[in-house]
XYZ file of C-alpha atoms in Angstrom:
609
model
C 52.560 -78.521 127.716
C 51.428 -80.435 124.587
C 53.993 -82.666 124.385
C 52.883 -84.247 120.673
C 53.676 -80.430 119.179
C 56.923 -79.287 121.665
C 58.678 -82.926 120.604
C 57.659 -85.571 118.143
C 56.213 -82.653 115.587
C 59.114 -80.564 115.677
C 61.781 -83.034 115.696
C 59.856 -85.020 113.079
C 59.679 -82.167 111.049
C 63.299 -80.282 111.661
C 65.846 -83.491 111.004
C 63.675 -86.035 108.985
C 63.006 -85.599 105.344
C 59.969 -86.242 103.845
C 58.942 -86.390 100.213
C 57.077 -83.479 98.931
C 53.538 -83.759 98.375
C 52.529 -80.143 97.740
C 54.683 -76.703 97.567
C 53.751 -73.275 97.149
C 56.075 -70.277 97.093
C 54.222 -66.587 97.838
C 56.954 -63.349 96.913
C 56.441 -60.167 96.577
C 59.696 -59.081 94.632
C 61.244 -59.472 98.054
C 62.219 -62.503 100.257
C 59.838 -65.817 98.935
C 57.769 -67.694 101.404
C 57.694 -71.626 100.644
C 54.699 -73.411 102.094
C 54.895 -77.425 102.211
C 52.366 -80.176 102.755
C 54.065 -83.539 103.488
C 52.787 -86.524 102.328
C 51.259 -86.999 106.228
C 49.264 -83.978 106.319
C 51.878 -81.894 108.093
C 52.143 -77.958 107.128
C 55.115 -76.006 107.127
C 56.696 -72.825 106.125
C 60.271 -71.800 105.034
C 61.855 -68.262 103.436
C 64.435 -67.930 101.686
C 66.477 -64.313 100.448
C 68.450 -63.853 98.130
C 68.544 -67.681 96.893
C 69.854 -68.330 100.838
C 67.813 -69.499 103.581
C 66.652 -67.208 106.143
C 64.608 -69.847 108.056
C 64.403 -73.253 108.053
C 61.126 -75.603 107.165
C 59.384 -74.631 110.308
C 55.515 -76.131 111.328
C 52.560 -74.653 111.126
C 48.547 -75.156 112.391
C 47.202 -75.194 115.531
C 44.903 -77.403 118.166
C 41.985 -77.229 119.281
C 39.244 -78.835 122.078
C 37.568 -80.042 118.780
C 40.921 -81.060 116.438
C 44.480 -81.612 116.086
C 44.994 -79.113 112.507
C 48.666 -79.669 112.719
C 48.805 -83.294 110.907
C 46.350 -84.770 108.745
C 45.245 -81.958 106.939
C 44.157 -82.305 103.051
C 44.306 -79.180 100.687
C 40.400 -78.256 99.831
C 41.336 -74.384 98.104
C 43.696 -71.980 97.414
C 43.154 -68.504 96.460
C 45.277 -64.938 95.609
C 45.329 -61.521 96.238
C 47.715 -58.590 96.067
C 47.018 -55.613 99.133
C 47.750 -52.919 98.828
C 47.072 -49.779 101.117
C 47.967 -46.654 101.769
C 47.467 -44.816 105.401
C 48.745 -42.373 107.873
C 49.961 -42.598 111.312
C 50.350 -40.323 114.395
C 53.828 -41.632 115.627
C 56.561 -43.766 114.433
C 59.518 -43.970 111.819
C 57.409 -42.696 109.131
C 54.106 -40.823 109.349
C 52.879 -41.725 105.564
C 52.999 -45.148 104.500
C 52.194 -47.362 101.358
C 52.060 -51.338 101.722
C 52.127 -53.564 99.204
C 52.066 -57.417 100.039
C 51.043 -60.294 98.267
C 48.730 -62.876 99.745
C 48.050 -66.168 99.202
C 45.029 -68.395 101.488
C 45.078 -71.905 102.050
C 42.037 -73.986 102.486
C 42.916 -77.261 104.710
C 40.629 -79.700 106.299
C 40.759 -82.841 108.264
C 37.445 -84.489 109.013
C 35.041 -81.728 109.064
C 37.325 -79.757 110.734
C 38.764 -76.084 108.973
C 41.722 -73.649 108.824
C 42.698 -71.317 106.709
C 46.211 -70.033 106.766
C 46.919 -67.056 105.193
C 50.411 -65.968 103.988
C 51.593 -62.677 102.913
C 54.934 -61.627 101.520
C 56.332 -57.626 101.405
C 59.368 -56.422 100.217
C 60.814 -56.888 103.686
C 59.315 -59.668 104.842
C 56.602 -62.341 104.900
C 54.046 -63.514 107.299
C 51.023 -66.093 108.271
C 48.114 -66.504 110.739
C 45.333 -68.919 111.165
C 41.662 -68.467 110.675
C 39.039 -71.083 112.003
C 35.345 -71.095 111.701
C 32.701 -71.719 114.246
C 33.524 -71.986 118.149
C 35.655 -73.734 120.372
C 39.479 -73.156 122.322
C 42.685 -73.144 121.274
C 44.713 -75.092 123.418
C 48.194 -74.757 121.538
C 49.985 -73.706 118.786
C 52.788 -75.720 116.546
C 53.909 -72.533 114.862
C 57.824 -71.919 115.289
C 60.997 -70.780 113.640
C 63.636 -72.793 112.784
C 66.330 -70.144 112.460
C 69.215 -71.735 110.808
C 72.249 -72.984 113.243
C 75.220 -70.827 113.638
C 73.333 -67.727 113.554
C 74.004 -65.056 115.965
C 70.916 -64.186 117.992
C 69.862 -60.850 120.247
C 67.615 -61.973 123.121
C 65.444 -60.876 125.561
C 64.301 -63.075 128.704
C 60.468 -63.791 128.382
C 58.760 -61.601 131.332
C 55.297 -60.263 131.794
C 56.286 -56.724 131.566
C 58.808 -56.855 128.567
C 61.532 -55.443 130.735
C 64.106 -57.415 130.386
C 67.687 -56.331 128.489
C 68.555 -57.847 124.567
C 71.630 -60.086 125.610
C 74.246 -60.821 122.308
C 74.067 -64.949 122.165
C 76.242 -66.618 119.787
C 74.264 -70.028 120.864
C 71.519 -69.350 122.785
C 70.089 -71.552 125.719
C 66.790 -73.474 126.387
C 64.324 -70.713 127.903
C 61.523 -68.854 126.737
C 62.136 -65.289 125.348
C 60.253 -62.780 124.184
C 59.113 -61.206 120.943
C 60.938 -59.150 119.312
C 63.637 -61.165 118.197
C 66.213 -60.603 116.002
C 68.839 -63.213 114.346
C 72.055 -62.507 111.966
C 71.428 -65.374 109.370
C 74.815 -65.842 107.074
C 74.403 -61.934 105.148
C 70.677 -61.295 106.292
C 68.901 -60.518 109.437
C 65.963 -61.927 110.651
C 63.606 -59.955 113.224
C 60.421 -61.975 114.258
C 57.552 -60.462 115.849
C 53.690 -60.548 116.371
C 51.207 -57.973 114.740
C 47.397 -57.536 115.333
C 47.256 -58.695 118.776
C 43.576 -57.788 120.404
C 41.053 -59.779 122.900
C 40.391 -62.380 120.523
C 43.513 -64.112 121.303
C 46.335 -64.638 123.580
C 49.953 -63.379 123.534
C 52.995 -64.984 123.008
C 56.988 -66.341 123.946
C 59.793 -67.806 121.807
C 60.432 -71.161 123.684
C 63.990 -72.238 122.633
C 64.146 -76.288 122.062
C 65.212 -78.861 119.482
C 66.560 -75.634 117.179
C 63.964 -73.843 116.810
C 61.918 -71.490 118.588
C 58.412 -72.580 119.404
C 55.480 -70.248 119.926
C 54.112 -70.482 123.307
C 50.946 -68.799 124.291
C 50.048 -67.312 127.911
C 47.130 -69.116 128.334
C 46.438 -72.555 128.383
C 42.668 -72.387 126.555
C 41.961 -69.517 124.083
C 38.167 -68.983 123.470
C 36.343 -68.368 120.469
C 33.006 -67.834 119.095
C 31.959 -67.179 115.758
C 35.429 -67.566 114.418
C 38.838 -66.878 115.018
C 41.219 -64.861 112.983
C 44.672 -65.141 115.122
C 47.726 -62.570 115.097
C 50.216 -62.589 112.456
C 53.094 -64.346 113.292
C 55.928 -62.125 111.432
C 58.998 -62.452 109.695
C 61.135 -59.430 109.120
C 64.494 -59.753 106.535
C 67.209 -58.232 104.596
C 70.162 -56.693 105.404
C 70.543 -54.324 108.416
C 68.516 -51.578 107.222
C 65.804 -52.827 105.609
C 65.011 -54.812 108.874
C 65.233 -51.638 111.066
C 63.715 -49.084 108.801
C 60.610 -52.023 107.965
C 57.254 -50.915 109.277
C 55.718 -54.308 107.851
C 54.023 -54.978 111.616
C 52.743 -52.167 111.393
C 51.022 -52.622 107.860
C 49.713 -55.573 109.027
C 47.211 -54.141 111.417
C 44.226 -53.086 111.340
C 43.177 -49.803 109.875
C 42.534 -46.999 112.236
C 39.212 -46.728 114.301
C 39.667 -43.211 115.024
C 38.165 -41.211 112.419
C 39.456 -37.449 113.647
C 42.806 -37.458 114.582
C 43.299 -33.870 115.124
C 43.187 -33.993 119.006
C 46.369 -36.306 118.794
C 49.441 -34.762 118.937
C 52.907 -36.394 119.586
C 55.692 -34.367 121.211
C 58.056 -33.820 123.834
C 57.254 -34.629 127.543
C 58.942 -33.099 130.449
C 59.087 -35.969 132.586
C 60.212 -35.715 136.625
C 59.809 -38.558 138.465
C 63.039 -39.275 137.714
C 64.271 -35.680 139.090
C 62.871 -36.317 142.287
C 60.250 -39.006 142.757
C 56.800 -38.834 144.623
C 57.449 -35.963 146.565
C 57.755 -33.654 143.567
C 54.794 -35.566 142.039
C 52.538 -34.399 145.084
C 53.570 -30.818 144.759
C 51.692 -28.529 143.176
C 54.276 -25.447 143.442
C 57.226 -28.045 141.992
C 55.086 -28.953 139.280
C 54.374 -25.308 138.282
C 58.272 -25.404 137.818
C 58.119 -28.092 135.781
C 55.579 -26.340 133.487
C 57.962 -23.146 134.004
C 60.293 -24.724 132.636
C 58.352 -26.546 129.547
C 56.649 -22.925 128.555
C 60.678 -21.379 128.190
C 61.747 -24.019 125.568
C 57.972 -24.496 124.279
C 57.878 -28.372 125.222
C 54.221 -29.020 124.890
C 53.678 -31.295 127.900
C 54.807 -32.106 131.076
C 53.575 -35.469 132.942
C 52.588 -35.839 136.373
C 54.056 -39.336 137.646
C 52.982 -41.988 140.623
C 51.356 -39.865 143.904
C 49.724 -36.870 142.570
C 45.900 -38.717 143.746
C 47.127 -40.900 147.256
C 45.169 -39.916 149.737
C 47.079 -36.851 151.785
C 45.667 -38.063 154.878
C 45.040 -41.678 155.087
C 47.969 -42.288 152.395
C 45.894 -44.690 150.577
C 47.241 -45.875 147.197
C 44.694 -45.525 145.476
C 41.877 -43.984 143.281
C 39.150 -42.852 145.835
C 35.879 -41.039 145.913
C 37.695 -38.231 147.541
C 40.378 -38.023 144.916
C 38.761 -35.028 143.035
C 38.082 -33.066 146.362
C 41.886 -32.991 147.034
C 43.627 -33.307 144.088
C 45.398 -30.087 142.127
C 45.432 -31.711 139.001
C 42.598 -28.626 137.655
C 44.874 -26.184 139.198
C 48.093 -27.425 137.325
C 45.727 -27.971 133.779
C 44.854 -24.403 134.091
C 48.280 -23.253 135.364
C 49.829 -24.860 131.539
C 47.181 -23.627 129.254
C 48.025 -20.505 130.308
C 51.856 -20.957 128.976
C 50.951 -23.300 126.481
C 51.771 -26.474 128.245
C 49.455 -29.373 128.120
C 49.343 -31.671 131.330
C 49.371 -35.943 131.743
C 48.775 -37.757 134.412
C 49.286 -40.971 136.061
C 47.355 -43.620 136.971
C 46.968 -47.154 137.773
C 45.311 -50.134 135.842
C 43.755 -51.319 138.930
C 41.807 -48.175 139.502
C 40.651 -48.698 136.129
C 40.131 -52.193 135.795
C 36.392 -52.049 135.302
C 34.127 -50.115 132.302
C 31.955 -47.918 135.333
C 35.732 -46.892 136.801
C 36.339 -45.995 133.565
C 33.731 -43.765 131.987
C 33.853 -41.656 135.403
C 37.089 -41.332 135.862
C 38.336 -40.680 132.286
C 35.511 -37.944 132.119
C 36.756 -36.459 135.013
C 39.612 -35.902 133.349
C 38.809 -34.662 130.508
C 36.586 -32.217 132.636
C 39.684 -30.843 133.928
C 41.706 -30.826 130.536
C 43.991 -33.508 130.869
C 45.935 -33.967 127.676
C 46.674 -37.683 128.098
C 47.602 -40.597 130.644
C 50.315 -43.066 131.456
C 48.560 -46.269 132.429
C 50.420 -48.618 134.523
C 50.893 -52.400 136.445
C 49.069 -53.983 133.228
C 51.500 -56.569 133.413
C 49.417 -59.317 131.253
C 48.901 -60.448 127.543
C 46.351 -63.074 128.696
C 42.981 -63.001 126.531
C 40.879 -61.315 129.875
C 44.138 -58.379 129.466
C 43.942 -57.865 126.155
C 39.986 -57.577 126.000
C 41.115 -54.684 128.800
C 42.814 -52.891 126.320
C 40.328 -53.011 123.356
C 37.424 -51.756 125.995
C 40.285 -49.070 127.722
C 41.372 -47.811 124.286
C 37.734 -47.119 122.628
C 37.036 -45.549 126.681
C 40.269 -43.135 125.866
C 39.385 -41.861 122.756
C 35.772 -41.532 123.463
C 37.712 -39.085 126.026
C 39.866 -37.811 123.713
C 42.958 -38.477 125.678
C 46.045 -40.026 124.428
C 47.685 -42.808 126.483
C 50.994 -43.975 127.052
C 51.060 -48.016 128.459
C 53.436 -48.366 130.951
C 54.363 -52.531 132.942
C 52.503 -53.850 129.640
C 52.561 -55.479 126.379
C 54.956 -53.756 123.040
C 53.348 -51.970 120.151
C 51.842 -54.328 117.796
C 50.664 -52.111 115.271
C 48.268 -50.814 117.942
C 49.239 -47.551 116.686
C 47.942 -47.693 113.226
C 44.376 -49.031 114.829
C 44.317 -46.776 117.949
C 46.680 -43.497 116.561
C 46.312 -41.833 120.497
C 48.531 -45.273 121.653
C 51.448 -42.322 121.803
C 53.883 -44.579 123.067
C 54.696 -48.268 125.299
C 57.124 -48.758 128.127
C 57.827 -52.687 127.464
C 61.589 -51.567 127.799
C 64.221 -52.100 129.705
C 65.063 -48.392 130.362
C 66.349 -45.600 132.017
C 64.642 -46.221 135.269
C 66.465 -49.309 135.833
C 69.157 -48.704 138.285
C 71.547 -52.098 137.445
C 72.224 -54.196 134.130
C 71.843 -51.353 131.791
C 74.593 -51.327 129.691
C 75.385 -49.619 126.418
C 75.131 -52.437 124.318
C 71.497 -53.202 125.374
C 71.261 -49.563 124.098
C 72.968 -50.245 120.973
C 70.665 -53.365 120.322
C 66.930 -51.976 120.798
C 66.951 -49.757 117.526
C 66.936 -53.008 115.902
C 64.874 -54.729 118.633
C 62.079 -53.183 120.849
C 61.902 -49.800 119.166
C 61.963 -51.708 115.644
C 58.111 -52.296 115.894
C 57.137 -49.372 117.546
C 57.522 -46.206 120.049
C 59.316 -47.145 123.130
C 58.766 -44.971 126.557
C 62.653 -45.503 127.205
C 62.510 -42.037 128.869
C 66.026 -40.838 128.246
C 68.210 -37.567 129.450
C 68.234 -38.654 133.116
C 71.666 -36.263 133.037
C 71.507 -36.380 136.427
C 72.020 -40.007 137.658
C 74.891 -40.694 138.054
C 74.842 -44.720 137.081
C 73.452 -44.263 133.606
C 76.328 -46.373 131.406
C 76.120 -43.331 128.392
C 78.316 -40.160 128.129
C 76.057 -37.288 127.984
C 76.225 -36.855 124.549
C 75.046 -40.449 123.714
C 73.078 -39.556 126.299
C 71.873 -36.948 124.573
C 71.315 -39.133 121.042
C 68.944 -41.087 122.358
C 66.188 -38.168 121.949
C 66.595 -39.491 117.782
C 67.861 -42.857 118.121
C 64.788 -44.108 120.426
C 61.420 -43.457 118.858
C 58.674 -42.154 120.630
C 55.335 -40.282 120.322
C 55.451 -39.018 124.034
C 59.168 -38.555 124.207
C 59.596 -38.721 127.971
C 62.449 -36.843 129.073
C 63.534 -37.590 132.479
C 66.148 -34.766 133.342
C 65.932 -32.426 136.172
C 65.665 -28.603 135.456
C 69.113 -28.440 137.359
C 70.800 -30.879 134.880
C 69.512 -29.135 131.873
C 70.395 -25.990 132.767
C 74.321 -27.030 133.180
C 74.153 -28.250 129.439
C 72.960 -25.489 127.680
C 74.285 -27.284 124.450
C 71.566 -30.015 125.426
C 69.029 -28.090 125.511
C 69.552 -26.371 122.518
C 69.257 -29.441 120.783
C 66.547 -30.797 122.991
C 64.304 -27.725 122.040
C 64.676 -28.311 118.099
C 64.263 -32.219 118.033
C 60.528 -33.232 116.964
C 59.052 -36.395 118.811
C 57.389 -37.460 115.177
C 59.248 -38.290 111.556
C 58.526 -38.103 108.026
C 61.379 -40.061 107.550
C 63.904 -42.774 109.092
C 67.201 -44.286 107.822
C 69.859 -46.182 109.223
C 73.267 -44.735 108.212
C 75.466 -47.078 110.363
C 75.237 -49.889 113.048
C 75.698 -53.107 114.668
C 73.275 -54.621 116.908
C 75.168 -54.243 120.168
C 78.069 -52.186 119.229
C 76.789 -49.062 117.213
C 73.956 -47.434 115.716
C 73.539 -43.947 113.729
C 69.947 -43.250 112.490
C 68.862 -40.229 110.482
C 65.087 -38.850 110.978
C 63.768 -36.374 109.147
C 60.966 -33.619 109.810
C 60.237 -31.082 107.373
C 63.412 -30.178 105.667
C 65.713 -30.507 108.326
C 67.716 -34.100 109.263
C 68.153 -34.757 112.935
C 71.294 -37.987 113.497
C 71.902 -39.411 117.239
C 74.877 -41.880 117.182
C 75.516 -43.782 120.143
C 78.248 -46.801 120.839
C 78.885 -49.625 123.199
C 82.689 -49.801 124.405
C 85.971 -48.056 123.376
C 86.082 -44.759 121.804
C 86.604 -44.881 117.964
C 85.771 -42.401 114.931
C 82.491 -42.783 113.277
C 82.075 -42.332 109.279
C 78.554 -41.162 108.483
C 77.529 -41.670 105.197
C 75.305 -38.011 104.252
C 73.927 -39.773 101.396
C 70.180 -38.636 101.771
C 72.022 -34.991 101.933
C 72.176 -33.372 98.382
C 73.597 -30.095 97.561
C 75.059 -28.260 100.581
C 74.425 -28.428 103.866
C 75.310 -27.375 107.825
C 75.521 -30.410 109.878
C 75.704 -28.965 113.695
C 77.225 -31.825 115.823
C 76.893 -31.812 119.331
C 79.496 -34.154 121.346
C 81.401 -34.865 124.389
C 83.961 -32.265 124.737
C 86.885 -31.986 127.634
C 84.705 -29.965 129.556
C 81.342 -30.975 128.966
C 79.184 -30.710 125.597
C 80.503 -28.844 122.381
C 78.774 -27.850 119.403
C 80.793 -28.345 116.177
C 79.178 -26.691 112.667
C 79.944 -28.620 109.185
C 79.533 -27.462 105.767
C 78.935 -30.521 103.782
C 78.092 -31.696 100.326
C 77.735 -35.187 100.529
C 80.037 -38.166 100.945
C 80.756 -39.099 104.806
C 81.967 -37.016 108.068
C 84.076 -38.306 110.287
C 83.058 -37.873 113.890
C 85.269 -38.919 117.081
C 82.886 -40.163 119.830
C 84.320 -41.551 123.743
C 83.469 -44.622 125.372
C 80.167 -44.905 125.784
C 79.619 -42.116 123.685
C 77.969 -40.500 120.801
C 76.284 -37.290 119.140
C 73.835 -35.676 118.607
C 73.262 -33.388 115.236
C 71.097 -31.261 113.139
C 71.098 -30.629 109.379
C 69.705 -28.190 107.404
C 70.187 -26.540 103.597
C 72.634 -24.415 103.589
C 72.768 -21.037 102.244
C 75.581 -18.275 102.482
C 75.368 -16.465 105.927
C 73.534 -19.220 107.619
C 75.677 -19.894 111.120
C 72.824 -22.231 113.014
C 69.965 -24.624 112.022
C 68.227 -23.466 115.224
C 64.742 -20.971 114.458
């Protein structure tokens, strides 16, 4: 640990006040970035909405083999910009998008030692990173946040895999926790979060100490030659909605390197490990069912999990040179395209941990038609890890296959740069079998599935330990967002709630549009996504059974709202005519809906085609 930057620095720079040397403030219309230069050399960074502080003075810079750039530093240039771009993506809470920031680049020095930091503000946010010429390591980082004190806080543990449940703290302890973060700041919110992650860097943790929230990084010496541009280090505000319906991480990335996106197509996944494990996954004749099934409500995939390439005989776990002698995987493909279901598969990082594993193996697949794959064990963000996934995502789409990362790192804004990144586990979801609870449900719209698609893999109907009723159950096909939406119900359970899979086999997995009508990090969420001209709401809440109000707002004229929700005897399906204002919907414990909207017009019963 560098002890100069985890103590003296941010102590020095959260209680004692200085007098200022040099300030700059960088808006965008929105919330105002304020960058100061003591009068020792010492950067920092505050914002401030709505004439209130959303975060503290907070340090900036980092150090190096070759230099300490957090103290000392002298202002050689500054320099101004506005960005603004417009671009498409394949997945997420809006599939067209136009970002406008405002950036402003500062030119420091100490010796003959450089960095630049460059600041952007948005609308809905502002945010920094570093730049540094020449070679050499990073060893650490004095970048933190000094959220203001008495501010609620929704947490997740730091752990390698991202799997560990947003807790409610009202003050949170010393440990290190992961990003996503989000904060309730006196009438704003404050989400941080990391965009424009690749090889060239490391990944990160919020370590909580002295107030603030100190960027840690997973390894101890980050590499660099021929300059280093680092991740953005974001800050997401406003109130409630703005934060959740912001898609600033992903307009910080990079622009796409796929040039034809046509192969790339997000939609609904029938999903079975969780209807029966490995030995389903190693049966050809059950997965035919599967794909059965799919065909009848024209789902266009199903995914084969964990199992389908051991080794019969030996039971090796494992990728071998056998594998496509015994495998039915070309059976199955050919089996789907038949009925118009595409087929995923499996597999494990280690047996593709290496670029010769790689170009065989994904071209095998492709050989046979495979649609996509579910990568898993990644379990890193160290610089070696990351470099895996720049190499592993060019490999895919030289393949043409879409992936979906599973034990790995959160989206991003991979998505923008690599559009067939479908979706990322980095979840704590429905395949845990303890500590899920509906209020780590009610928190990850405004969490983990804030920044990007998140394999939660919901309507596991069938187990019996899940904490939702089956019609919040049921929301979470529209409140969790998802390219691959992996739905994890077995063909038994869906066919006892035929009102499920009504509305199962009209939801899209991909929006044109995404608002938050209602919600409480925690407690309550109701989102509204939009595909065509039709409005799909899931509503879910944490605790006792109350009445929900949805605002219909985005609704003009008339309209039939179908609302699908717990009944005494399983699912019901309740049709609305509605012009506006708010409808009052009574959910259970636990519970939720699930509804579709369409323009109305005399005679029309149903929104289902």
């Amino acid at each position: 640990m560098n002890w100069f930057l985890s103590g003296t620095l941010l102590a020095g720079l959260l209680t004692t006040p200085t007098t200022p040397a040099d300030t700059w403030t960088i808006t965008a219309g929105g919330p105002a970035a304020t960058v100061h230069l003591d009068d020792q050399g010492r950067p920092s960074v505050a914002v401030e909405r709505d004439g209130a502080a959303v975060l503290d003075p907070s340090p900036l810079g980092v150090v190096t083999e070759q230099a300490d750039l957090t103290t000392g530093l002298r202002l050689t240039g500054r320099s101004s910009r506005v960005v603004v771009e417009k671009y498409a993506t394949t997945a997420g809470k809006r599939l067209n998008r136009m970002s406008v920031m405002r950036e402003t680049r500062f030119r420091f020095a100490r010796g003959d030692a450089r960095l630049d930091l460059v600041v952007r503000a948005a609308r809905d946010g502002v945010a920094y990173r570093y730049e540094l010429p020449g070679a050499g390591a990073v060893v650490s980082e004095a970048s933190a946040f000094a959220v203001p004190g008495g501010s609620t806080a929704w947490l997740a543990g730091h752990r390698r895999d991202y799997e560990n449940p947003f807790i409610q703290y009202a003050d949170v302890p010393a440990a290190e926790y992961q990003m996503p973060a989000l904060f309730e700041v006196g009438r704003s919110y404050l989400l941080l979060a990391e965009s424009a992650l690749d090889g060239s860097y490391t990944g990160p943790r919020l370590v909580r100490e002295q107030g603030a929230y100190r960027i840690g990084l997973w390894d101890a010496r980050v590499p660099y030659d021929g300059g280093l541009t680092t991740p953005w280090r974001v800050v997401i505000t406003g109130d409630l909605a703005t934060v959740t319906e912001s898609t600033l991480v992903d307009d910080l990335a990079p622009g796409s390197e796929i040039a034809d996106t046509s192969w790339i197509k997000p939609g609904k996944v029938l999903w079975s490990w969780l209807a029966g494990g490995r030995p389903v996954q190693q049966s050809l004749e059950r997965q035919q069912e599967f794909v059965d099934y799919a065909a009848r409500h024209r789902w266009p995939y199903v995914l084969v999990d964990a199992g389908w390439y051991d080794d019969p005989v030996t039971g090796e776990r494992a990728w071998t040179d056998r594998t496509p002698e015994f495998t039915w995987i070309p059976q199955l493909v050919e089996y789907g395209k038949a009925r118009g279901v595409g087929v995923m598969v499996w597999l494990r990082f280690s047996d593709f941990d290496t670029r010769d594993k790689r170009v065989q193996r994904f071209g095998l697949l492709r050989q046979w038609g495979v649609k996509g794959v579910k990568l898993d064990f990644i379990d890193s963000e160290a610089q070696e890890r990351l470099r895996w996934y720049d190499e592993t995502l060019r490999d895919l789409a030289d393949n043409r296959l879409m992936v979906n990362f599973h034990g790995s790192t959160v989206p991003k804004g991979i998505n923008r740069t690599w559009p067939h990144v479908m979706t990322m586990e980095g979840v704590h979801g429905a395949e845990k079998s303890s500590n899920l609870t509906t209020s780590h449900l009610a928190a990850l719209p405004y969490t983990r599935n804030q920044i990007g698609s998140m394999d939660y893999t919901p309507m596991a109907f069938q187990r019996s330990g899940r904490p939702t009723s089956d019609a919040h159950e049921l929301a979470l096909s529209v409140l969790f967002e998802s390219g691959l939406q992996n739905l994890a119900g077995s063909l038994d359970a869906y066919r006892a709630r035929p009102e499920a899979e009504r509305f199962l086999d009209q939801v899209p997995a991909a929006w044109e549009e995404t608002r938050l009508l209602s919600g409480r990090p925690a407690d309550h969420t109701v989102l509204a996504r939009r595909s065509g001209d039709r409005w799909f709401i899931g509503a879910g809440v944490s605790g006792a059974a109350r009445t929900l109000d949805v605002p219909l707002s985005m609704l003009p004229g008339r309209w039939l709202v179908e609302v699908t929700r717990d009944g005494a005897g399983g699912l019901v399906r309740e049709p609305h005519v509605v012009r506006g204002g708010t409808l009052a919907v009574d959910v259970a414990a636990e519970g939720g809906f699930a509804a579709v909207a369409c323009p109305w017009k005399p005679g029309l019963t149903t929104c289902a085609r």
